[in-house]
PDB file of C-alpha atoms in Angstrom:
ATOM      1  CA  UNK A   1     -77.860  54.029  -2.005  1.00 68.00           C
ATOM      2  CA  UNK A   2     -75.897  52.715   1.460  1.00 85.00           C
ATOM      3  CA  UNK A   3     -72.769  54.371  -0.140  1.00 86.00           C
ATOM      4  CA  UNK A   4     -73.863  58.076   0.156  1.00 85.00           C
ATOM      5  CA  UNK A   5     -75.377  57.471   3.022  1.00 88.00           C
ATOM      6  CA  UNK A   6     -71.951  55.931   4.455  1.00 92.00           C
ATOM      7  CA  UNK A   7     -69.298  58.659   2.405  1.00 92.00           C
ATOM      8  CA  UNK A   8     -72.264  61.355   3.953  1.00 92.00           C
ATOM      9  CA  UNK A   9     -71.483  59.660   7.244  1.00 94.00           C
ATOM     10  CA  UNK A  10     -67.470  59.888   6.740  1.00 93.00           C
ATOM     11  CA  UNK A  11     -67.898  63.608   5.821  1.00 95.00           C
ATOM     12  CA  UNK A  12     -69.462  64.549   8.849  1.00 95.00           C
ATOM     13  CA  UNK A  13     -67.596  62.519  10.996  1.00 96.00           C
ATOM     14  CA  UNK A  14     -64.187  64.156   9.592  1.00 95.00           C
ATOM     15  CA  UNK A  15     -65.613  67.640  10.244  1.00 94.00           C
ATOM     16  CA  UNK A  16     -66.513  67.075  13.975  1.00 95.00           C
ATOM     17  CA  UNK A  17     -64.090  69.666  15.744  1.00 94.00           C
ATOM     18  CA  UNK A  18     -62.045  66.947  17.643  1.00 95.00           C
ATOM     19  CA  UNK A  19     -61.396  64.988  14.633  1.00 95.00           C
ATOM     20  CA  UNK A  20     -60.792  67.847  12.801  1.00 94.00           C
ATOM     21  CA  UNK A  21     -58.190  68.790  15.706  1.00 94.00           C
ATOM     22  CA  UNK A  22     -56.451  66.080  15.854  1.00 94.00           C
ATOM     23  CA  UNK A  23     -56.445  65.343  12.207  1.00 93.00           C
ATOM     24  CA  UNK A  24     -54.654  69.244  11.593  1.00 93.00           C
ATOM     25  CA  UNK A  25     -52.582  68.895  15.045  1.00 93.00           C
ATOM     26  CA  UNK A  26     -50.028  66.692  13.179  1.00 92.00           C
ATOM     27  CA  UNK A  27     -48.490  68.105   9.503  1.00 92.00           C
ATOM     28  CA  UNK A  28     -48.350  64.708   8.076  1.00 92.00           C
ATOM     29  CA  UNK A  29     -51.546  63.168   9.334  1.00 93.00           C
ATOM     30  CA  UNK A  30     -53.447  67.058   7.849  1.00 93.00           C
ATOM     31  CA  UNK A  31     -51.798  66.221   4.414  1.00 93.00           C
ATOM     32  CA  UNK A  32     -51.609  62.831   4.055  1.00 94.00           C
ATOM     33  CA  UNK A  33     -54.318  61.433   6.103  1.00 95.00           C
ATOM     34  CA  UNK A  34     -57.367  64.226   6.565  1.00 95.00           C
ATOM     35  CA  UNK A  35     -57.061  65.637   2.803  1.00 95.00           C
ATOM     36  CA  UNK A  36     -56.968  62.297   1.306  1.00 95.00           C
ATOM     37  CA  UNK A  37     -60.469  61.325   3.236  1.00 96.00           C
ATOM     38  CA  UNK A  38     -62.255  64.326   2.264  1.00 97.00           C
ATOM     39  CA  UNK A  39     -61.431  63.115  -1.488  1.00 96.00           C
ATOM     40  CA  UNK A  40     -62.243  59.463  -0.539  1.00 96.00           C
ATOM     41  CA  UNK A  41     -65.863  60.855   0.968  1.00 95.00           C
ATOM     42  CA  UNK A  42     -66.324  62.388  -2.158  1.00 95.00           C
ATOM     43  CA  UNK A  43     -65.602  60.006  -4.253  1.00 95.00           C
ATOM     44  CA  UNK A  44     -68.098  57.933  -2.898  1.00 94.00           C
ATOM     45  CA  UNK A  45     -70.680  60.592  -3.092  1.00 94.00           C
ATOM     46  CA  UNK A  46     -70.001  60.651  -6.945  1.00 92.00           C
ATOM     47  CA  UNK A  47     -72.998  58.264  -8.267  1.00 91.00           C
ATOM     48  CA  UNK A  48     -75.525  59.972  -5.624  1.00 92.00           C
ATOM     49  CA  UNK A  49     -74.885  63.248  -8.067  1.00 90.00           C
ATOM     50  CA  UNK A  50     -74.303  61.493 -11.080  1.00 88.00           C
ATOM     51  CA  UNK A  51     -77.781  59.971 -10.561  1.00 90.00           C
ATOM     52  CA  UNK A  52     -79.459  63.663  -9.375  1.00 89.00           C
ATOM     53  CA  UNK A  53     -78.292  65.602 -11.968  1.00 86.00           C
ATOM     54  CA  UNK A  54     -77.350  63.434 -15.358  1.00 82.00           C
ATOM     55  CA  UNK A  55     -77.167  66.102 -17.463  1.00 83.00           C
ATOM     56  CA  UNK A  56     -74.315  67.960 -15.737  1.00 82.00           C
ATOM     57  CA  UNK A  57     -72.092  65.414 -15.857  1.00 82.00           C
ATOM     58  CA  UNK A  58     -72.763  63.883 -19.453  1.00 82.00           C
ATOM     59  CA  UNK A  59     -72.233  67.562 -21.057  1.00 86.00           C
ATOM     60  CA  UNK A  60     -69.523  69.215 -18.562  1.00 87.00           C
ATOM     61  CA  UNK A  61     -67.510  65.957 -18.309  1.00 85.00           C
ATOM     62  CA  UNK A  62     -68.425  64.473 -21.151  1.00 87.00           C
ATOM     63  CA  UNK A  63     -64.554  62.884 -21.995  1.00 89.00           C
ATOM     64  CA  UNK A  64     -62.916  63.156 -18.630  1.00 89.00           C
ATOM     65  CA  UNK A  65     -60.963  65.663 -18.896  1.00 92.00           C
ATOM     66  CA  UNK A  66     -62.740  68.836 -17.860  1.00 92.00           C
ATOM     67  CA  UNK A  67     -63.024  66.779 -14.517  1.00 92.00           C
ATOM     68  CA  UNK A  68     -59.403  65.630 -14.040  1.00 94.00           C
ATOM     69  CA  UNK A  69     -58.039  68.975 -14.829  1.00 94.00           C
ATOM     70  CA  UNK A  70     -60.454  70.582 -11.976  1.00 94.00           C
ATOM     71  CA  UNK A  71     -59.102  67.474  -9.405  1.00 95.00           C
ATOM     72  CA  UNK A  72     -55.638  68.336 -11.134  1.00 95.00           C
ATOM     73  CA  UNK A  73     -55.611  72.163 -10.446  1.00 96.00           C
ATOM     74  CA  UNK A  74     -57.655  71.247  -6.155  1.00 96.00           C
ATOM     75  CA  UNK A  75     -55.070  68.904  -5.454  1.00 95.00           C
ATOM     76  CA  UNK A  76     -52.134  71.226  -6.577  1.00 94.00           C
ATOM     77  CA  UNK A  77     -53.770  73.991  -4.671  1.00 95.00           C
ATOM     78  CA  UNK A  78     -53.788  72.178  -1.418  1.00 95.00           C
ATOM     79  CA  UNK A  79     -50.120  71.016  -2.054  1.00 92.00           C
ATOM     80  CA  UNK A  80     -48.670  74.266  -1.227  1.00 90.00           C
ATOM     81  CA  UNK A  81     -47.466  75.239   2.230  1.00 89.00           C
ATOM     82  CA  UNK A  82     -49.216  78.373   2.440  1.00 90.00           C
ATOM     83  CA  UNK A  83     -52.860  77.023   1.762  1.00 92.00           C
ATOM     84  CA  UNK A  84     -52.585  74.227   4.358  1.00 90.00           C
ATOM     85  CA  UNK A  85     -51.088  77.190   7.089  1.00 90.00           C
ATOM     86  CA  UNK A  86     -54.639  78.991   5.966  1.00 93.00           C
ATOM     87  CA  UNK A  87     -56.469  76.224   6.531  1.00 92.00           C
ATOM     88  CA  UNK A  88     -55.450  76.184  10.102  1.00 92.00           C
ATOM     89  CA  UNK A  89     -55.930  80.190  10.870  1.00 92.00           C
ATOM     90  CA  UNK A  90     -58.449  81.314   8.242  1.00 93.00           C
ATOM     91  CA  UNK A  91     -61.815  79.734   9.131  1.00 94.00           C
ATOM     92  CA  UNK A  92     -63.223  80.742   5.517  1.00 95.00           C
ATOM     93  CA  UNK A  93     -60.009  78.575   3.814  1.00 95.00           C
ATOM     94  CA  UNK A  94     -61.048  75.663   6.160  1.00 95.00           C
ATOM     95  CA  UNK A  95     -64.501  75.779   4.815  1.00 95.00           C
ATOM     96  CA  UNK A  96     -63.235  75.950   1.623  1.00 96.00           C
ATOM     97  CA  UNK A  97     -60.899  72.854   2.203  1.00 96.00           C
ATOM     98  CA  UNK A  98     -64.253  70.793   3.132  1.00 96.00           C
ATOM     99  CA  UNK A  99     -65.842  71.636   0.283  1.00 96.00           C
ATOM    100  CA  UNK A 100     -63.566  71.803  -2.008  1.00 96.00           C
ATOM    101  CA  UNK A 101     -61.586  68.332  -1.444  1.00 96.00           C
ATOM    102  CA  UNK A 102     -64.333  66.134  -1.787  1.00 96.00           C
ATOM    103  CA  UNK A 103     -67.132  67.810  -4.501  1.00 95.00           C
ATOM    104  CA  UNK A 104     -64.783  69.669  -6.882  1.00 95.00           C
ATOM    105  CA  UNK A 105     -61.683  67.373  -6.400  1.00 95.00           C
ATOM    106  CA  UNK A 106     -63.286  63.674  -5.342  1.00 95.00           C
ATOM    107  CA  UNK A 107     -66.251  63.668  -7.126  1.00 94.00           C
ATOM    108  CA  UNK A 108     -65.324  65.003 -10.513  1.00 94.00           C
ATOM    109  CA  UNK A 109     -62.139  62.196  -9.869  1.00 94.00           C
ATOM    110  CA  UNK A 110     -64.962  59.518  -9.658  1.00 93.00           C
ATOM    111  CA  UNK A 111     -66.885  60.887 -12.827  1.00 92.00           C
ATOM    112  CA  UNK A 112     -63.748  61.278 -14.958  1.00 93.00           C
ATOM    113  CA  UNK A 113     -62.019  57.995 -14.546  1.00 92.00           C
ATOM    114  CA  UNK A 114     -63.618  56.000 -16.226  1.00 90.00           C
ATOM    115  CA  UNK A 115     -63.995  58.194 -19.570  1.00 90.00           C
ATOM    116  CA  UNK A 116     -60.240  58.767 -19.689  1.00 89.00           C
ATOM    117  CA  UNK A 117     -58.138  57.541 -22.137  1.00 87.00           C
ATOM    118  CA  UNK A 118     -54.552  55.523 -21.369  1.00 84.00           C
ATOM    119  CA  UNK A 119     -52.982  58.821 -22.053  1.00 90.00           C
ATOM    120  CA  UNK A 120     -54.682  61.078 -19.686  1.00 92.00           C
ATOM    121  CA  UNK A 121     -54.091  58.422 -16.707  1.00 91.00           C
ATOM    122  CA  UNK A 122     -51.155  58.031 -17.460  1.00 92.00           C
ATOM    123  CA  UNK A 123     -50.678  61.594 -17.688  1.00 92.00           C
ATOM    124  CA  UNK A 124     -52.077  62.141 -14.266  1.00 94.00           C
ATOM    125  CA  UNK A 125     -49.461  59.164 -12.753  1.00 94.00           C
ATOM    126  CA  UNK A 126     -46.647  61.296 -13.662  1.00 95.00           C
ATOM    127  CA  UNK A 127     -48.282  64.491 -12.636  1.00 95.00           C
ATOM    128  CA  UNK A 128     -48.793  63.198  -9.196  1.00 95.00           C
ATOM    129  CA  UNK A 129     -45.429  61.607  -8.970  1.00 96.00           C
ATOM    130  CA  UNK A 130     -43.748  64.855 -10.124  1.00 96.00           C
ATOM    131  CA  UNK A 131     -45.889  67.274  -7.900  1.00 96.00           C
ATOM    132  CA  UNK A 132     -45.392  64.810  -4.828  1.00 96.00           C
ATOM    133  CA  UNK A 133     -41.351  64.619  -5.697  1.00 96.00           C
ATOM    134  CA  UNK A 134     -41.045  68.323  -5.721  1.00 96.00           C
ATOM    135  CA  UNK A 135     -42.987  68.580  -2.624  1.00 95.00           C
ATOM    136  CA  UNK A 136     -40.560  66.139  -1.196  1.00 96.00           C
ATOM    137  CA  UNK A 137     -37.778  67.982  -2.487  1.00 96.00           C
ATOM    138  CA  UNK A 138     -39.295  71.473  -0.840  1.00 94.00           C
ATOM    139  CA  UNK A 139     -40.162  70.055   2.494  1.00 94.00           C
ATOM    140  CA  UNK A 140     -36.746  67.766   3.321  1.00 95.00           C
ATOM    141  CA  UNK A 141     -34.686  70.838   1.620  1.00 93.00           C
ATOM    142  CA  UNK A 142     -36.022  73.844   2.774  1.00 90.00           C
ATOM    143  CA  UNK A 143     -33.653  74.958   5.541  1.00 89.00           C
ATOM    144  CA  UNK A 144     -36.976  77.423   6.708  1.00 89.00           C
ATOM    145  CA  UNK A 145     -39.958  76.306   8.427  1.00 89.00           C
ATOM    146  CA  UNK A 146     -42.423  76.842   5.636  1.00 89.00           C
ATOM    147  CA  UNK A 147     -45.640  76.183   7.154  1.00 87.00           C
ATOM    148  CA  UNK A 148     -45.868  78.456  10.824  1.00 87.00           C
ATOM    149  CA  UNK A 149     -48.020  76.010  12.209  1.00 87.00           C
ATOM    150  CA  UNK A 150     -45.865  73.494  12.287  1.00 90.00           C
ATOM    151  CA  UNK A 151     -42.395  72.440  13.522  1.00 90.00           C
ATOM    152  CA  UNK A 152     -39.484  71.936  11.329  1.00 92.00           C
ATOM    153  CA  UNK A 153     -39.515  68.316  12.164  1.00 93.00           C
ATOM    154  CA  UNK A 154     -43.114  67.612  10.722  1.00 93.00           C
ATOM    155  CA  UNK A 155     -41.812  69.201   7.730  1.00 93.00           C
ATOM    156  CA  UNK A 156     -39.176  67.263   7.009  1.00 94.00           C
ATOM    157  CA  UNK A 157     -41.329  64.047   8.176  1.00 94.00           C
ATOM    158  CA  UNK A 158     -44.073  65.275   5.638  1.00 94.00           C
ATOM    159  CA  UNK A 159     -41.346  65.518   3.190  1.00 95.00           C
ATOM    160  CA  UNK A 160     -40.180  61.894   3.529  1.00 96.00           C
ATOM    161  CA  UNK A 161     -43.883  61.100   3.140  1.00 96.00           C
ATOM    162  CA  UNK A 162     -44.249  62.742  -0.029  1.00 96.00           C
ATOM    163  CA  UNK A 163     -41.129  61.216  -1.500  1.00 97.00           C
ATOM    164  CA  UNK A 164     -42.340  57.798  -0.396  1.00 97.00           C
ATOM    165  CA  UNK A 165     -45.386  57.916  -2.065  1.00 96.00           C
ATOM    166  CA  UNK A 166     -43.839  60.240  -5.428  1.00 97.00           C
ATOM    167  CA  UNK A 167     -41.741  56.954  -5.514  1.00 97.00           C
ATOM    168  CA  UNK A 168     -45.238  54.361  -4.910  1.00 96.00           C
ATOM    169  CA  UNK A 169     -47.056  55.822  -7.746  1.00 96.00           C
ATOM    170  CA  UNK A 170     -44.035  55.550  -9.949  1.00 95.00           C
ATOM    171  CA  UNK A 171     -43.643  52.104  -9.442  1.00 95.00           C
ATOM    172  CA  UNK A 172     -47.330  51.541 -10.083  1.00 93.00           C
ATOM    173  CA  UNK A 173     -47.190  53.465 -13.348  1.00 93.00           C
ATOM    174  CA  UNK A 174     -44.454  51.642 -14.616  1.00 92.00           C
ATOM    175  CA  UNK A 175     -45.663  47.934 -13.471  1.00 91.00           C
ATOM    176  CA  UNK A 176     -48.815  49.106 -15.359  1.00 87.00           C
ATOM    177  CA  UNK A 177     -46.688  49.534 -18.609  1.00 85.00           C
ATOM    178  CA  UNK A 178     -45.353  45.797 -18.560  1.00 87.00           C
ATOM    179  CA  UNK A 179     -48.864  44.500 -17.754  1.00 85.00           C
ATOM    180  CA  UNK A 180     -52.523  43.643 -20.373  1.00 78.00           C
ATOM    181  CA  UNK A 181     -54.985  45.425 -18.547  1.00 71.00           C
ATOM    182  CA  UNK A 182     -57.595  43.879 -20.622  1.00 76.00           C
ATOM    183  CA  UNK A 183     -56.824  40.600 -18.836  1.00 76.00           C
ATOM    184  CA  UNK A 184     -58.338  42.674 -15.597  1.00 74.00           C
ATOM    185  CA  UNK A 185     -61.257  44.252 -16.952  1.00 67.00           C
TER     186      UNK A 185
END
């Protein structure tokens, strides 16, 4: 099992207080760089727990779909200005960001994949390209600074992030309608 021991390795490394400094001290590395990780580490710890505790998984999760819409309703949570502002001067919402990114959004992302049908991934595409276009929208917009941890100027940067990847996964999604995936699988 070298993959927990490496995504265990990845999660404590990304909670050491300097990484964790660094990683919050810039708006667009927090969101786009720190958040994503904790998900990644979790992800990987998804077939440690899917080997510990069987049961959970095959009758909580048994289609998917319970565990996309908890990844769903995480990621969404963490999208919003004021939760990522909390994360930086509420130590209890900080803890809650480490735990919550990678076992309730990462791992139940692992678990659920693969049981999904065409319409729930694709469903989840054009959720994520819709919630990261109307972040984009928010952030570039928004004539206020909306996070008070941050400078204007990260905000708008974030925002240009967000609308560059709102505009990635669309053009995944829709090169994924013109090919045969079961030529991949």
């Amino acid at each position: 099992m070298k993959q927990a021991g490496y995504s265990l390795a990845l999660y404590i490394f990304l909670m050491l207080p300097p990484v964790v400094t660094l990683a919050e001290s810039i708006m667009a590395i927090h969101m786009h760089m720190q958040m994503p990780l904790f998900v990644i580490a979790g992800m990987l710890m998804a077939p440690f727990f899917q080997k510990k505790f069987p049961g959970l998984f095959s009758k909580w999760n048994q289609d998917g779909v319970p565990g996309i819409l908890l990844f769903m309703i995480i990621m969404l949570y963490w999208l919003l200005p004021r939760t990522m502002d909390e994360a930086l001067t509420i130590p209890a919402v900080e803890i809650f960001k480490f735990i919550s990114l990678p076992f309730l959004a990462g791992v139940p992302l692992r678990d659920s994949w693969s049981k999904l049908t065409g319409m729930w991934k694709n469903g989840v595409y054009i959720t994520s390209a819709a919630a990261c276009g109307i972040m984009a929208w928010l952030y570039i917009a928004s004539p206020t600074q909306l996070c008070n941890s941050y400078l204007i100027v990260e905000q708008k940067t974030l925002g240009w992030a967000f609308l560059f990847l709102a505009i990635s996964i669309l053009i995944y999604f829709i090169q994924l309608l013109f090919i045969d995936r079961s030529e991949y699988e």
